[in-house]
């Protein structure tokens, strides 16, 4: 009896909360809340993904064949938009995790970064990034399809345009540069002392190192993709192509690794050396004071 009453109370409470929310009562209050603004976009992405399963996957599950022609906009259009929803779920889930982390660990950063205006700006930047990714996938020659045999969504890249790689490379480099600018902007706002300052400085240095090695890695990936393509077309010998890849990897990776190590050593040891020199000079001045 008590369990039934508890279930009834929960159902009534959920209804009283859900109905005003669905109708739209009090939405103007939530628009000033960054958590709500992020969650509503995640919910929208999830709803569209569920709708697409109902629209494409469910009829195929019942009939075994698709009633939509693959040259029809009603087939490719929703599948293309599903890429937006799928990417949006992951990216906004990451942002909301950062939001929850900073609100407890770094409240000063949370108050400055996740204002309502900044949340709109972050959301707009993410959607622009997702749009670029989807458009570049289309330019690259990849088309999203639904497998009728295995029942999953996949990208068909058999008619891949290799020039799409060159367009795609601008995206990760731009994102890394944006993250580095945000870090340089907000890390100084942290009220860090002692060990916390070391953690913040280390994070900044690692971020700079990642940005430094991104370009060489993308260049190496280009060389490998071109060599593999030439091998498949029998334009070059396999052994010669392998030797070229090894030489290019050595010439690209060795200077990158050396620069990364030097960057880390300089940033971590430089402050200690300066402090050590200052301490020696201070001790010498104290031991032999200057008579004026």
CSV table of C-alpha atoms in Angstrom, one decimal:
chain,number,residue,atom,x,y,z
A,1,UNK,CA,0.0,0.0,0.0
A,2,UNK,CA,2.8,2.4,0.9
A,3,UNK,CA,4.7,1.5,-2.2
A,4,UNK,CA,1.6,2.2,-4.3
A,5,UNK,CA,1.1,5.6,-2.7
A,6,UNK,CA,4.8,6.5,-3.2
A,7,UNK,CA,4.5,5.6,-6.9
A,8,UNK,CA,1.4,7.7,-7.2
A,9,UNK,CA,3.0,10.7,-5.5
A,10,UNK,CA,6.0,10.4,-7.8
A,11,UNK,CA,3.8,10.2,-10.9
A,12,UNK,CA,1.7,13.2,-9.8
A,13,UNK,CA,4.9,15.2,-9.0
A,14,UNK,CA,6.5,14.4,-12.3
A,15,UNK,CA,3.3,15.4,-14.1
A,16,UNK,CA,3.1,18.7,-12.3
A,17,UNK,CA,6.7,19.4,-13.2
A,18,UNK,CA,6.5,18.1,-16.8
A,19,UNK,CA,3.3,19.8,-17.9
A,20,UNK,CA,4.3,23.4,-17.2
A,21,UNK,CA,7.7,22.7,-18.7
A,22,UNK,CA,6.1,21.3,-21.9
A,23,UNK,CA,3.6,24.2,-22.1
A,24,UNK,CA,6.5,26.7,-21.7
A,25,UNK,CA,5.8,28.2,-18.3
A,26,UNK,CA,8.9,29.6,-16.7
A,27,UNK,CA,11.2,29.1,-19.7
A,28,UNK,CA,12.3,32.7,-19.6
A,29,UNK,CA,13.9,31.9,-16.2
A,30,UNK,CA,15.9,29.0,-17.6
A,31,UNK,CA,17.3,31.0,-20.5
A,32,UNK,CA,19.7,32.6,-18.0
A,33,UNK,CA,20.9,29.2,-16.8
A,34,UNK,CA,23.9,27.7,-18.8
A,35,UNK,CA,23.1,24.2,-17.7
A,36,UNK,CA,19.6,24.4,-19.1
A,37,UNK,CA,20.8,26.0,-22.4
A,38,UNK,CA,23.2,23.1,-22.9
A,39,UNK,CA,20.8,20.4,-21.8
A,40,UNK,CA,18.0,21.6,-24.1
A,41,UNK,CA,20.4,21.1,-27.0
A,42,UNK,CA,21.4,17.7,-25.9
A,43,UNK,CA,17.8,16.7,-25.5
A,44,UNK,CA,17.0,18.1,-29.0
A,45,UNK,CA,19.9,16.0,-30.5
A,46,UNK,CA,18.6,12.9,-28.7
A,47,UNK,CA,15.0,13.4,-29.9
A,48,UNK,CA,16.1,13.8,-33.5
A,49,UNK,CA,18.2,10.6,-33.3
A,50,UNK,CA,15.2,8.7,-31.9
A,51,UNK,CA,13.0,10.2,-34.6
A,52,UNK,CA,15.4,9.0,-37.3
A,53,UNK,CA,15.4,5.5,-35.9
A,54,UNK,CA,11.6,5.6,-36.0
A,55,UNK,CA,11.6,7.1,-39.5
A,56,UNK,CA,14.2,4.8,-41.2
A,57,UNK,CA,15.2,1.9,-39.0
A,58,UNK,CA,11.8,0.9,-37.7
A,59,UNK,CA,10.1,0.4,-41.1
A,60,UNK,CA,13.1,-1.5,-42.3
A,61,UNK,CA,13.0,-3.7,-39.2
A,62,UNK,CA,9.4,-4.6,-39.9
A,63,UNK,CA,9.5,-5.0,-43.7
A,64,UNK,CA,13.1,-5.9,-44.4
A,65,UNK,CA,13.4,-3.4,-47.2
A,66,UNK,CA,13.4,0.4,-47.4
A,67,UNK,CA,10.5,2.2,-49.0
A,68,UNK,CA,12.7,5.2,-49.6
A,69,UNK,CA,14.8,5.4,-52.8
A,70,UNK,CA,18.5,6.1,-52.1
A,71,UNK,CA,18.5,8.9,-54.6
A,72,UNK,CA,15.7,10.6,-52.7
A,73,UNK,CA,16.2,13.7,-50.6
A,74,UNK,CA,13.9,12.2,-47.9
A,75,UNK,CA,16.5,9.5,-47.5
A,76,UNK,CA,19.8,11.3,-47.6
A,77,UNK,CA,18.5,14.5,-46.0
A,78,UNK,CA,17.5,13.1,-42.6
A,79,UNK,CA,20.7,10.9,-42.6
A,80,UNK,CA,22.8,14.0,-43.2
A,81,UNK,CA,21.2,15.8,-40.4
A,82,UNK,CA,21.7,12.8,-38.1
A,83,UNK,CA,25.4,13.6,-38.3
A,84,UNK,CA,24.7,17.0,-36.7
A,85,UNK,CA,22.7,15.4,-33.9
A,86,UNK,CA,25.3,12.6,-33.2
A,87,UNK,CA,28.2,15.1,-33.1
A,88,UNK,CA,26.1,17.5,-31.0
A,89,UNK,CA,25.4,14.9,-28.4
A,90,UNK,CA,29.1,14.2,-27.8
A,91,UNK,CA,30.3,17.8,-27.9
A,92,UNK,CA,27.6,19.3,-25.7
A,93,UNK,CA,28.0,16.4,-23.3
A,94,UNK,CA,31.7,17.4,-23.0
A,95,UNK,CA,30.9,21.0,-22.5
A,96,UNK,CA,28.3,20.2,-19.8
A,97,UNK,CA,30.9,18.0,-18.0
A,98,UNK,CA,33.3,21.0,-18.0
A,99,UNK,CA,30.4,23.2,-16.7
A,100,UNK,CA,29.8,20.8,-13.8
A,101,UNK,CA,33.5,20.4,-13.1
A,102,UNK,CA,34.2,24.2,-13.0
A,103,UNK,CA,31.2,25.0,-10.9
A,104,UNK,CA,32.7,23.0,-8.0
A,105,UNK,CA,36.4,23.2,-8.6
A,106,UNK,CA,36.9,26.6,-10.3
A,107,UNK,CA,33.8,28.7,-9.5
A,108,UNK,CA,35.5,31.9,-10.6
A,109,UNK,CA,36.1,30.5,-14.1
A,110,UNK,CA,32.6,29.1,-14.2
A,111,UNK,CA,31.0,32.4,-13.4
A,112,UNK,CA,33.0,34.2,-16.1
A,113,UNK,CA,32.9,31.4,-18.8
A,114,UNK,CA,29.4,30.1,-18.5
A,115,UNK,CA,27.3,33.2,-18.5
A,116,UNK,CA,24.2,33.1,-20.6
A,117,UNK,CA,25.8,35.2,-23.3
A,118,UNK,CA,29.0,33.1,-23.3
A,119,UNK,CA,26.9,29.9,-23.4
A,120,UNK,CA,25.2,31.1,-26.5
A,121,UNK,CA,28.5,31.9,-28.0
A,122,UNK,CA,30.0,28.5,-27.1
A,123,UNK,CA,26.9,26.8,-28.5
A,124,UNK,CA,27.1,28.8,-31.8
A,125,UNK,CA,30.9,27.9,-32.1
A,126,UNK,CA,30.1,24.2,-31.6
A,127,UNK,CA,27.3,24.2,-34.2
A,128,UNK,CA,29.6,26.1,-36.6
A,129,UNK,CA,32.3,23.5,-36.0
A,130,UNK,CA,29.8,20.6,-36.5
A,131,UNK,CA,28.6,22.2,-39.7
A,132,UNK,CA,32.1,22.5,-41.1
A,133,UNK,CA,32.8,18.8,-40.2
A,134,UNK,CA,29.6,17.7,-41.9
A,135,UNK,CA,30.2,19.8,-45.0
A,136,UNK,CA,33.8,18.6,-45.2
A,137,UNK,CA,32.7,15.0,-45.0
A,138,UNK,CA,30.3,15.7,-47.9
A,139,UNK,CA,33.1,17.4,-49.9
A,140,UNK,CA,35.4,14.5,-49.1
A,141,UNK,CA,32.9,12.1,-50.7
A,142,UNK,CA,31.5,10.3,-47.6
A,143,UNK,CA,27.8,9.7,-47.5
A,144,UNK,CA,25.9,8.5,-44.4
A,145,UNK,CA,23.7,5.4,-45.0
A,146,UNK,CA,21.8,2.9,-42.9
A,147,UNK,CA,22.7,-0.7,-43.2
A,148,UNK,CA,19.7,-2.9,-43.8
A,149,UNK,CA,21.5,-6.1,-42.9
A,150,UNK,CA,23.3,-5.0,-39.7
A,151,UNK,CA,21.0,-2.2,-38.6
A,152,UNK,CA,23.4,0.6,-38.0
A,153,UNK,CA,24.4,4.0,-39.4
A,154,UNK,CA,27.7,4.2,-41.3
A,155,UNK,CA,29.6,6.4,-43.7
A,156,UNK,CA,30.2,5.1,-47.3
A,157,UNK,CA,33.5,6.7,-48.5
A,158,UNK,CA,34.1,4.5,-51.6
A,159,UNK,CA,33.8,7.6,-53.8
A,160,UNK,CA,36.2,9.5,-51.6
A,161,UNK,CA,37.7,12.8,-52.8
A,162,UNK,CA,41.3,13.0,-51.4
A,163,UNK,CA,41.3,16.8,-51.6
A,164,UNK,CA,38.8,16.7,-48.7
A,165,UNK,CA,41.7,15.8,-46.4
A,166,UNK,CA,43.2,19.2,-47.1
A,167,UNK,CA,40.0,21.0,-46.2
A,168,UNK,CA,39.5,18.9,-43.1
A,169,UNK,CA,43.0,19.7,-41.7
A,170,UNK,CA,42.0,23.3,-41.0
A,171,UNK,CA,39.4,22.1,-38.5
A,172,UNK,CA,41.6,20.4,-35.8
A,173,UNK,CA,44.3,23.0,-36.1
A,174,UNK,CA,41.7,25.8,-35.6
A,175,UNK,CA,40.1,24.0,-32.7
A,176,UNK,CA,43.5,23.5,-31.0
A,177,UNK,CA,44.4,27.2,-31.5
A,178,UNK,CA,41.0,28.2,-30.1
A,179,UNK,CA,41.4,26.0,-27.0
A,180,UNK,CA,44.9,27.5,-26.4
A,181,UNK,CA,43.5,31.0,-26.6
A,182,UNK,CA,40.8,30.2,-24.1
A,183,UNK,CA,43.3,28.6,-21.8
A,184,UNK,CA,45.6,31.6,-21.9
A,185,UNK,CA,42.5,33.8,-21.2
A,186,UNK,CA,41.0,32.0,-18.3
A,187,UNK,CA,43.9,30.1,-16.6
A,188,UNK,CA,45.3,33.4,-15.2
A,189,UNK,CA,41.9,34.0,-13.5
A,190,UNK,CA,42.4,31.0,-11.3
A,191,UNK,CA,43.4,31.8,-7.8
A,192,UNK,CA,46.2,29.2,-7.8
A,193,UNK,CA,48.9,28.9,-5.2
A,194,UNK,CA,51.7,26.5,-4.6
A,195,UNK,CA,50.9,23.1,-6.1
A,196,UNK,CA,47.8,24.3,-7.9
A,197,UNK,CA,49.9,26.8,-9.7
A,198,UNK,CA,52.2,24.0,-10.9
A,199,UNK,CA,49.2,22.1,-12.2
A,200,UNK,CA,47.9,25.1,-14.1
A,201,UNK,CA,51.3,25.8,-15.6
A,202,UNK,CA,51.8,22.2,-16.6
A,203,UNK,CA,48.5,22.1,-18.3
A,204,UNK,CA,49.3,25.3,-20.2
A,205,UNK,CA,52.7,23.8,-21.3
A,206,UNK,CA,51.1,20.5,-22.4
A,207,UNK,CA,48.5,22.4,-24.4
A,208,UNK,CA,51.2,24.4,-26.2
A,209,UNK,CA,53.1,21.1,-26.9
A,210,UNK,CA,49.9,19.5,-28.4
A,211,UNK,CA,49.4,22.5,-30.6
A,212,UNK,CA,53.1,22.4,-31.7
A,213,UNK,CA,53.0,18.7,-32.7
A,214,UNK,CA,49.5,18.8,-34.5
A,215,UNK,CA,50.8,20.2,-37.7
A,216,UNK,CA,53.7,17.7,-38.2
A,217,UNK,CA,51.4,14.8,-37.5
A,218,UNK,CA,48.9,16.1,-40.1
A,219,UNK,CA,51.7,16.5,-42.6
A,220,UNK,CA,52.9,13.0,-41.9
A,221,UNK,CA,49.4,11.7,-42.4
A,222,UNK,CA,49.2,13.4,-45.8
A,223,UNK,CA,52.4,11.8,-46.9
A,224,UNK,CA,51.2,8.4,-45.8
A,225,UNK,CA,47.8,8.7,-47.5
A,226,UNK,CA,49.4,9.9,-50.8
A,227,UNK,CA,51.9,7.0,-50.7
A,228,UNK,CA,49.2,4.4,-50.0
A,229,UNK,CA,47.1,5.8,-52.8
A,230,UNK,CA,50.1,5.5,-55.2
A,231,UNK,CA,50.7,2.0,-54.1
A,232,UNK,CA,47.0,1.0,-54.8
A,233,UNK,CA,47.3,2.5,-58.3
A,234,UNK,CA,50.6,0.6,-58.9
A,235,UNK,CA,52.4,3.9,-59.6
A,236,UNK,CA,55.3,3.2,-57.3
A,237,UNK,CA,57.0,0.2,-55.8
A,238,UNK,CA,55.9,-0.9,-52.4
A,239,UNK,CA,59.5,-1.1,-51.0
A,240,UNK,CA,60.4,2.4,-52.3
A,241,UNK,CA,57.2,3.8,-50.9
A,242,UNK,CA,57.9,2.3,-47.5
A,243,UNK,CA,61.4,3.7,-47.5
A,244,UNK,CA,60.1,7.2,-48.4
A,245,UNK,CA,57.5,7.0,-45.5
A,246,UNK,CA,60.2,6.0,-43.0
A,247,UNK,CA,62.5,8.8,-44.1
A,248,UNK,CA,59.8,11.4,-44.0
A,249,UNK,CA,58.7,10.1,-40.6
A,250,UNK,CA,62.2,10.5,-39.2
A,251,UNK,CA,62.7,13.9,-40.7
A,252,UNK,CA,59.3,15.1,-39.3
A,253,UNK,CA,59.1,13.4,-36.0
A,254,UNK,CA,62.7,13.7,-34.7
A,255,UNK,CA,62.7,17.5,-34.8
A,256,UNK,CA,59.2,17.6,-33.4
A,257,UNK,CA,60.1,15.3,-30.5
A,258,UNK,CA,63.4,17.2,-29.8
A,259,UNK,CA,61.5,20.5,-29.8
A,260,UNK,CA,58.8,19.1,-27.5
A,261,UNK,CA,61.5,17.8,-25.0
A,262,UNK,CA,63.3,21.2,-25.1
A,263,UNK,CA,60.1,23.0,-24.6
A,264,UNK,CA,59.2,20.9,-21.6
A,265,UNK,CA,62.8,21.2,-20.1
A,266,UNK,CA,63.0,24.9,-20.6
A,267,UNK,CA,59.6,25.6,-19.1
A,268,UNK,CA,60.1,23.4,-16.1
A,269,UNK,CA,63.8,24.1,-15.3
A,270,UNK,CA,64.0,27.8,-16.3
A,271,UNK,CA,62.1,29.0,-13.2
A,272,UNK,CA,64.2,26.8,-10.9
A,273,UNK,CA,67.4,28.0,-12.4
A,274,UNK,CA,66.4,31.7,-12.0
A,275,UNK,CA,65.3,31.1,-8.4
A,276,UNK,CA,68.6,29.3,-7.7
A,277,UNK,CA,70.7,32.2,-9.1
A,278,UNK,CA,68.7,34.7,-7.1
A,279,UNK,CA,69.2,32.7,-3.9
A,280,UNK,CA,73.0,32.5,-4.5
A,281,UNK,CA,73.2,36.3,-5.2
A,282,UNK,CA,71.1,37.0,-2.1
A,283,UNK,CA,73.3,34.8,0.0
A,284,UNK,CA,76.5,36.4,-1.3
A,285,UNK,CA,75.2,39.9,-0.6
A,286,UNK,CA,74.2,38.9,2.9
A,287,UNK,CA,77.6,37.3,3.6
A,288,UNK,CA,79.6,40.3,2.2
A,289,UNK,CA,77.5,43.4,2.7
A,290,UNK,CA,78.6,46.5,0.7
A,291,UNK,CA,80.0,49.3,2.9
A,292,UNK,CA,78.7,52.6,1.7
